[in-house]
Amino acid sequence: MAALEGGGGVLELPAADRVVVVLVDGLGSAALRARAGHARAMASGLFKRTTITSGFPTTTAAALSSLTTGGRPGQHGIVGYTALVPEADAVVNQLSGWSDVMRPATWQRLPTIFEQLAAEGVPSSTIGPAKYADSGLTHAILRGADYVAAGSIAERFDAARALFDQGGRRLVYLYVPELDQIAHARGWESDRWLATLEALDAEYARFSARLGRREGLLLTADHGIVDVPASSHVIFGDVPELVQGVRHVGGDPRCVQLYLEQGSAPDARTRLADAWHRREDSRAWIATREEAIQAGWFGEVDDAVLPRIGDVLVAARKLVAYYDGRDGDVTGRSMVGQHGSLTSEETLVPLLRAGAFAL
Ligand SMILES: [Zn+2]
């Protein structure tokens, strides 16, 4: 937004008429650096102090909301992969669980950058797969922008070029979900992930080479990823003291959020956190809600967002993933690539600059 308004901002971007922000879901700096030889165009940018830190938790719905609103989870209100909707007394998926109890127009509480630009007469477009065109998340975090559906990565970059060729001032957001999806299914160390990274790098190079003097590109990610073997899954639901007084389990397997029964004793939170400390201190960061907020994990937290955050948070430090195991739901257990926690592999993401923004 700063670039379209004449330059400056935290990134000290020069002024540009047309800006594209490419969001590569799940592309951490560590993975990109490890595969630098297969992504030469993108990796060359990594050596120019272009790594930034994503927010917490390192989960897509929360991080994308932060990107498109400029706010932190404590303000925009998307605090995990799943989170408690207090009015419904239920944990709801924050990517896909939109409904009357979690309405896109109000559950995400901040105006988007696209809405702010529209108020200034600058149009925005978002480019992504057709299946997200009308999704609840799109209405929650991409509102104010036109949605352009494009199937492949190459088609999305072509669509961005076509929008730029219309001239004038414009912000384009280009979403690449493929690497995250492949990492979840097969791991970021898989051949399929590598082949897709190579394809993305080719499109990035091709698009960047055609950028005009007043056209800038930023490429970044919502979070990085770690591969967790199934042998490192920790099942906690059958350990009584780890679920004492717990009514709901939310968050991500790499960042569990435990919600206590309503009307729990005042010390229930610290007792539950202490039980987790005794067993899991060596491989997780454990915090009560107060401790997490005090430590700034969610940024400044609005009163309306407070009850959406778990009473106790368990963020994986080692290469493990936490599962309740009592719910009988084994769908998540087949995931290889995982994210959600505070390790550098999950929090550090690239911020690559091309065209008018090139360093
Ligand atoms: Zn993911």
Short mmCIF file of C-alpha atoms and ligand atoms in Angstrom, two decimals:
data_model
loop_
_atom_site.label_atom_id
_atom_site.label_comp_id
_atom_site.label_asym_id
_atom_site.label_seq_id
_atom_site.Cartn_x
_atom_site.Cartn_y
_atom_site.Cartn_z
CA MET A 1 0.00 0.00 0.00
CA ALA A 2 2.87 2.34 0.82
CA ALA A 3 4.32 1.89 -2.68
CA LEU A 4 1.01 2.80 -4.34
CA GLU A 5 0.80 5.85 -2.09
CA GLY A 6 4.14 7.19 -3.24
CA GLY A 7 6.74 5.04 -1.58
CA GLY A 8 8.13 4.58 1.90
CA GLY A 9 6.64 2.37 4.58
CA VAL A 10 8.50 -0.15 6.70
CA LEU A 11 10.05 -1.76 3.62
CA GLU A 12 11.10 1.60 2.16
CA LEU A 13 9.64 0.64 -1.18
CA PRO A 14 9.99 3.12 -4.03
CA ALA A 15 6.78 4.43 -5.56
CA ALA A 16 5.12 2.19 -8.15
CA ASP A 17 1.89 2.32 -10.14
CA ARG A 18 1.25 -1.38 -10.24
CA VAL A 19 2.16 -3.83 -7.48
CA VAL A 20 1.78 -7.59 -7.33
CA VAL A 21 2.15 -9.50 -4.06
CA VAL A 22 2.79 -13.18 -4.74
CA LEU A 23 1.88 -15.31 -1.71
CA VAL A 24 3.42 -18.78 -1.86
CA ASP A 25 1.67 -20.81 0.80
CA GLY A 26 4.12 -22.73 3.00
CA LEU A 27 7.39 -21.56 1.39
CA GLY A 28 9.75 -21.04 4.32
CA SER A 29 13.19 -19.48 3.90
CA ALA A 30 14.87 -22.62 5.23
CA ALA A 31 13.27 -24.87 2.60
CA LEU A 32 13.95 -22.39 -0.20
CA ARG A 33 17.58 -22.08 0.88
CA ALA A 34 17.92 -25.88 1.10
CA ARG A 35 16.67 -26.17 -2.50
CA ALA A 36 18.36 -23.00 -3.81
CA GLY A 37 19.94 -24.85 -6.74
CA HIS A 38 16.45 -25.69 -8.03
CA ALA A 39 15.06 -22.17 -7.65
CA ARG A 40 17.86 -19.92 -8.81
CA ALA A 41 15.76 -16.87 -9.63
CA MET A 42 14.01 -16.84 -6.26
CA ALA A 43 16.98 -18.00 -4.19
CA SER A 44 19.26 -15.27 -5.58
CA GLY A 45 17.02 -12.77 -3.76
CA LEU A 46 17.49 -14.60 -0.47
CA PHE A 47 21.08 -13.44 -0.18
CA LYS A 48 20.00 -9.78 -0.16
CA ARG A 49 18.69 -9.62 3.44
CA THR A 50 15.24 -10.56 2.29
CA THR A 51 13.94 -12.84 5.00
CA ILE A 52 11.14 -11.69 7.29
CA THR A 53 9.30 -13.22 10.24
CA SER A 54 5.71 -14.36 9.89
CA GLY A 55 3.34 -13.94 12.82
CA PHE A 56 2.00 -16.48 15.31
CA PRO A 57 0.50 -18.97 14.91
CA THR A 58 2.19 -19.99 11.66
CA THR A 59 -1.07 -21.16 10.13
CA THR A 60 -2.56 -20.02 6.84
CA ALA A 61 -5.83 -18.40 7.93
CA ALA A 62 -4.13 -16.33 10.64
CA ALA A 63 -1.10 -15.32 8.58
CA LEU A 64 -3.06 -14.43 5.43
CA SER A 65 -5.42 -12.30 7.53
CA SER A 66 -2.40 -10.46 8.90
CA LEU A 67 -1.03 -9.94 5.38
CA THR A 68 -4.26 -8.54 3.94
CA THR A 69 -5.27 -6.39 6.94
CA GLY A 70 -1.91 -5.33 8.37
CA GLY A 71 -3.18 -6.42 11.81
CA ARG A 72 -2.11 -9.19 14.15
CA PRO A 73 -4.35 -12.11 15.19
CA GLY A 74 -5.28 -10.40 18.47
CA GLN A 75 -6.93 -7.69 16.38
CA HIS A 76 -8.24 -9.41 13.22
CA GLY A 77 -9.45 -12.37 15.27
CA ILE A 78 -8.22 -15.40 13.29
CA VAL A 79 -6.12 -17.13 15.95
CA GLY A 80 -5.52 -20.70 14.72
CA TYR A 81 -6.20 -23.40 12.14
CA THR A 82 -9.22 -24.23 14.26
CA ALA A 83 -10.43 -21.99 17.09
CA LEU A 84 -13.26 -21.70 19.58
CA VAL A 85 -16.34 -19.78 18.46
CA PRO A 86 -17.58 -18.93 21.96
CA GLU A 87 -21.17 -18.14 20.90
CA ALA A 88 -21.46 -21.65 19.40
CA ASP A 89 -19.48 -23.44 22.11
CA ALA A 90 -17.65 -25.20 19.27
CA VAL A 91 -14.21 -25.33 17.70
CA VAL A 92 -14.48 -24.31 14.05
CA ASN A 93 -12.06 -24.60 11.13
CA GLN A 94 -10.89 -21.05 10.36
CA LEU A 95 -10.20 -21.80 6.69
CA SER A 96 -13.36 -23.60 5.71
CA GLY A 97 -15.88 -23.50 8.57
CA TRP A 98 -17.64 -20.26 7.62
CA SER A 99 -21.36 -20.15 8.38
CA ASP A 100 -23.96 -18.11 10.26
CA VAL A 101 -22.06 -18.67 13.51
CA MET A 102 -18.76 -17.54 11.95
CA ARG A 103 -19.69 -14.91 9.41
CA PRO A 104 -16.96 -13.68 7.04
CA ALA A 105 -18.11 -10.06 7.28
CA THR A 106 -17.69 -9.81 11.05
CA TRP A 107 -15.54 -12.69 12.38
CA GLN A 108 -12.49 -11.18 10.63
CA ARG A 109 -12.70 -7.82 12.31
CA LEU A 110 -10.47 -5.44 10.33
CA PRO A 111 -10.89 -3.66 7.00
CA THR A 112 -8.65 -5.19 4.34
CA ILE A 113 -5.94 -3.32 2.46
CA PHE A 114 -8.07 -3.83 -0.67
CA GLU A 115 -11.00 -2.02 0.96
CA GLN A 116 -8.70 0.80 2.07
CA LEU A 117 -7.30 1.20 -1.45
CA ALA A 118 -10.79 1.10 -2.98
CA ALA A 119 -11.71 4.05 -0.77
CA GLU A 120 -8.85 5.92 -2.44
CA GLY A 121 -9.96 4.89 -5.92
CA VAL A 122 -7.22 2.30 -6.47
CA PRO A 123 -8.59 -1.03 -7.76
CA SER A 124 -7.34 -4.40 -6.49
CA SER A 125 -7.57 -7.91 -7.87
CA THR A 126 -6.80 -11.26 -6.33
CA ILE A 127 -5.78 -14.17 -8.54
CA GLY A 128 -6.19 -17.76 -7.39
CA PRO A 129 -7.83 -21.13 -8.09
CA ALA A 130 -11.52 -20.98 -9.07
CA LYS A 131 -12.59 -23.04 -6.05
CA TYR A 132 -11.70 -20.19 -3.67
CA ALA A 133 -13.52 -17.48 -5.68
CA ASP A 134 -16.59 -17.51 -3.44
CA SER A 135 -15.19 -19.08 -0.27
CA GLY A 136 -15.86 -17.74 3.21
CA LEU A 137 -12.17 -17.01 3.71
CA THR A 138 -12.11 -15.01 0.47
CA HIS A 139 -15.03 -12.92 1.74
CA ALA A 140 -13.34 -12.49 5.12
CA ILE A 141 -9.82 -11.50 4.08
CA LEU A 142 -9.87 -10.57 0.36
CA ARG A 143 -12.97 -8.37 0.45
CA GLY A 144 -12.64 -5.20 -1.60
CA ALA A 145 -10.79 -6.92 -4.46
CA ASP A 146 -12.09 -8.54 -7.66
CA TYR A 147 -11.41 -12.28 -7.85
CA VAL A 148 -9.76 -13.59 -11.02
CA ALA A 149 -9.83 -17.40 -11.28
CA ALA A 150 -6.81 -19.03 -12.92
CA GLY A 151 -6.01 -22.74 -12.72
CA SER A 152 -2.26 -23.16 -13.04
CA ILE A 153 0.63 -21.15 -11.62
CA ALA A 154 1.55 -20.05 -15.16
CA GLU A 155 -2.03 -18.93 -15.85
CA ARG A 156 -2.04 -16.90 -12.64
CA PHE A 157 1.12 -15.01 -13.65
CA ASP A 158 -0.39 -14.48 -17.13
CA ALA A 159 -3.52 -13.06 -15.49
CA ALA A 160 -1.36 -10.69 -13.43
CA ARG A 161 0.42 -9.51 -16.60
CA ALA A 162 -2.93 -8.94 -18.32
CA LEU A 163 -4.13 -6.82 -15.38
CA PHE A 164 -0.91 -4.81 -15.41
CA ASP A 165 -1.28 -4.26 -19.17
CA GLN A 166 -4.55 -2.42 -18.49
CA GLY A 167 -2.37 0.39 -17.06
CA GLY A 168 -3.22 2.76 -14.23
CA ARG A 169 -2.63 2.12 -10.56
CA ARG A 170 -3.50 -1.31 -9.23
CA LEU A 171 -2.74 -3.84 -6.51
CA VAL A 172 -2.74 -7.53 -7.43
CA TYR A 173 -2.57 -10.40 -4.96
CA LEU A 174 -1.51 -13.71 -6.52
CA TYR A 175 -2.03 -16.85 -4.45
CA VAL A 176 -0.01 -20.07 -4.92
CA PRO A 177 -1.40 -22.87 -2.70
CA GLU A 178 0.30 -25.80 -4.46
CA LEU A 179 3.54 -26.09 -2.45
CA ASP A 180 1.72 -26.18 0.89
CA GLN A 181 -0.75 -28.80 -0.35
CA ILE A 182 2.06 -31.01 -1.69
CA ALA A 183 4.08 -30.56 1.51
CA HIS A 184 1.15 -31.69 3.65
CA ALA A 185 0.58 -34.77 1.49
CA ARG A 186 4.18 -35.81 0.73
CA GLY A 187 6.56 -33.51 2.63
CA TRP A 188 8.62 -30.56 1.44
CA GLU A 189 11.51 -32.98 0.86
CA SER A 190 9.50 -34.86 -1.79
CA ASP A 191 10.28 -34.89 -5.53
CA ARG A 192 6.84 -33.51 -6.29
CA TRP A 193 7.45 -30.46 -4.07
CA LEU A 194 10.79 -29.87 -5.76
CA ALA A 195 9.30 -30.09 -9.27
CA THR A 196 6.60 -27.58 -8.33
CA LEU A 197 9.20 -25.24 -6.82
CA GLU A 198 11.12 -25.39 -10.12
CA ALA A 199 7.96 -24.59 -12.09
CA LEU A 200 7.18 -21.65 -9.80
CA ASP A 201 10.74 -20.35 -10.11
CA ALA A 202 10.49 -20.38 -13.91
CA GLU A 203 7.25 -18.37 -13.82
CA TYR A 204 8.71 -15.95 -11.27
CA ALA A 205 11.74 -15.36 -13.51
CA ARG A 206 9.62 -14.97 -16.66
CA PHE A 207 7.19 -12.52 -15.03
CA SER A 208 9.93 -10.50 -13.28
CA ALA A 209 11.84 -10.01 -16.53
CA ARG A 210 8.83 -8.33 -18.10
CA LEU A 211 8.11 -5.86 -15.30
CA GLY A 212 8.07 -2.22 -16.34
CA ARG A 213 9.79 0.68 -14.58
CA ARG A 214 6.67 1.54 -12.53
CA GLU A 215 5.74 -2.08 -11.74
CA GLY A 216 6.89 -3.85 -8.60
CA LEU A 217 6.70 -7.41 -7.32
CA LEU A 218 6.93 -8.77 -3.79
CA LEU A 219 6.99 -12.51 -3.15
CA THR A 220 6.46 -13.84 0.34
CA ALA A 221 4.86 -16.69 2.29
CA ASP A 222 2.46 -17.14 5.19
CA HIS A 223 4.70 -19.65 6.99
CA GLY A 224 7.34 -22.31 6.44
CA ILE A 225 6.98 -26.03 6.98
CA VAL A 226 8.62 -28.98 8.75
CA ASP A 227 8.23 -32.65 7.87
CA VAL A 228 7.12 -34.69 10.91
CA PRO A 229 7.31 -38.48 10.67
CA ALA A 230 4.28 -40.41 11.96
CA SER A 231 6.54 -41.97 14.61
CA SER A 232 6.85 -38.48 16.14
CA HIS A 233 3.12 -37.98 16.66
CA VAL A 234 2.37 -37.45 20.35
CA ILE A 235 -1.08 -38.68 21.42
CA PHE A 236 -2.13 -36.78 24.53
CA GLY A 237 -5.87 -37.48 24.90
CA ASP A 238 -5.32 -40.66 26.90
CA VAL A 239 -3.13 -38.92 29.49
CA PRO A 240 -5.69 -37.72 32.08
CA GLU A 241 -3.69 -34.80 33.52
CA LEU A 242 -3.09 -33.36 30.01
CA VAL A 243 -6.83 -33.06 29.34
CA GLN A 244 -8.04 -32.35 32.89
CA GLY A 245 -11.04 -29.98 32.62
CA VAL A 246 -10.53 -29.51 28.87
CA ARG A 247 -13.76 -28.99 26.94
CA HIS A 248 -12.36 -28.31 23.45
CA VAL A 249 -9.10 -28.93 21.61
CA GLY A 250 -8.24 -26.47 18.81
CA GLY A 251 -5.28 -24.96 16.99
CA ASP A 252 -2.88 -27.02 14.85
CA PRO A 253 -1.06 -30.28 15.65
CA ARG A 254 2.09 -28.10 15.89
CA CYS A 255 0.31 -25.58 18.12
CA VAL A 256 -2.48 -27.05 20.20
CA GLN A 257 -4.94 -24.72 21.92
CA LEU A 258 -6.77 -26.21 24.92
CA TYR A 259 -10.05 -24.65 26.03
CA LEU A 260 -11.30 -25.32 29.55
CA GLU A 261 -14.88 -25.98 30.64
CA GLN A 262 -16.87 -22.81 31.36
CA GLY A 263 -16.73 -21.90 35.03
CA SER A 264 -13.50 -23.80 35.71
CA ALA A 265 -11.72 -23.09 38.99
CA PRO A 266 -9.50 -19.97 38.90
CA ASP A 267 -6.32 -22.03 39.07
CA ALA A 268 -7.43 -24.62 36.46
CA ARG A 269 -5.42 -22.91 33.73
CA THR A 270 -2.13 -22.92 35.63
CA ARG A 271 -2.70 -26.49 36.85
CA LEU A 272 -3.23 -27.68 33.27
CA ALA A 273 -0.19 -25.75 32.04
CA ASP A 274 1.90 -27.22 34.89
CA ALA A 275 0.89 -30.75 33.88
CA TRP A 276 2.04 -30.07 30.31
CA HIS A 277 5.27 -28.47 31.58
CA ARG A 278 6.07 -31.60 33.60
CA ARG A 279 5.67 -33.91 30.59
CA GLU A 280 6.46 -31.86 27.47
CA ASP A 281 8.87 -29.08 28.45
CA SER A 282 11.71 -30.70 26.52
CA ARG A 283 9.89 -30.54 23.19
CA ALA A 284 7.28 -27.76 23.39
CA TRP A 285 6.78 -24.15 24.45
CA ILE A 286 3.85 -24.16 26.88
CA ALA A 287 1.98 -21.03 27.92
CA THR A 288 -1.27 -20.06 29.56
CA ARG A 289 -3.38 -17.56 27.63
CA GLU A 290 -2.09 -14.73 29.86
CA GLU A 291 1.53 -15.78 29.40
CA ALA A 292 1.15 -15.99 25.61
CA ILE A 293 -0.46 -12.56 25.44
CA GLN A 294 2.14 -11.12 27.83
CA ALA A 295 4.86 -12.51 25.57
CA GLY A 296 3.24 -10.79 22.58
CA TRP A 297 2.45 -13.96 20.62
CA PHE A 298 -0.83 -12.57 19.27
CA GLY A 299 0.02 -8.86 19.30
CA GLU A 300 -2.34 -6.58 21.15
CA VAL A 301 -5.46 -8.63 21.93
CA ASP A 302 -8.91 -7.08 21.71
CA ASP A 303 -11.45 -8.13 24.37
CA ALA A 304 -13.67 -9.67 21.68
CA VAL A 305 -10.80 -11.92 20.52
CA LEU A 306 -9.67 -13.01 24.00
CA PRO A 307 -12.09 -15.99 24.38
CA ARG A 308 -11.12 -17.31 20.93
CA ILE A 309 -7.59 -18.04 22.26
CA GLY A 310 -6.95 -21.30 24.11
CA ASP A 311 -6.61 -21.29 27.92
CA VAL A 312 -3.36 -23.22 27.48
CA LEU A 313 -1.15 -23.27 24.35
CA VAL A 314 1.29 -26.03 23.44
CA ALA A 315 3.65 -25.02 20.62
CA ALA A 316 5.96 -27.75 19.33
CA ARG A 317 9.67 -26.96 19.65
CA LYS A 318 11.05 -30.33 18.49
CA LEU A 319 9.98 -32.22 15.37
CA VAL A 320 6.72 -33.52 16.88
CA ALA A 321 2.98 -33.06 16.31
CA TYR A 322 0.28 -33.32 18.98
CA TYR A 323 -2.95 -35.26 18.48
CA ASP A 324 -5.86 -35.74 20.84
CA GLY A 325 -6.47 -39.29 19.63
CA ARG A 326 -9.87 -39.59 21.38
CA ASP A 327 -11.91 -38.07 18.58
CA GLY A 328 -11.48 -41.04 16.24
CA ASP A 329 -10.65 -38.62 13.45
CA VAL A 330 -7.48 -39.83 11.77
CA THR A 331 -7.59 -37.58 8.69
CA GLY A 332 -4.93 -35.19 9.94
CA ARG A 333 -2.67 -38.05 10.97
CA SER A 334 -1.54 -38.69 7.39
CA MET A 335 -0.02 -35.21 7.05
CA VAL A 336 3.73 -35.17 6.46
CA GLY A 337 4.48 -31.46 6.24
CA GLN A 338 3.26 -29.49 9.26
CA HIS A 339 3.35 -25.95 10.62
CA GLY A 340 1.82 -23.75 13.30
CA SER A 341 4.59 -23.27 15.82
CA LEU A 342 7.42 -20.86 16.56
CA THR A 343 10.51 -22.60 15.16
CA SER A 344 12.59 -20.67 12.64
CA GLU A 345 11.67 -23.19 9.92
CA GLU A 346 8.04 -22.18 10.42
CA THR A 347 8.35 -18.44 11.11
CA LEU A 348 11.05 -17.28 8.68
CA VAL A 349 9.75 -16.59 5.18
CA PRO A 350 11.27 -14.96 2.11
CA LEU A 351 10.48 -11.43 1.01
CA LEU A 352 11.70 -11.24 -2.56
CA ARG A 353 11.62 -8.02 -4.57
CA ALA A 354 11.58 -7.55 -8.34
CA GLY A 355 10.92 -4.86 -10.93
CA ALA A 356 10.65 -1.41 -9.39
CA PHE A 357 11.31 -2.96 -5.96
CA ALA A 358 14.50 -4.84 -6.91
CA LEU A 359 17.42 -4.34 -4.52
ZN ZN B 1 -0.59 -25.60 5.33
#
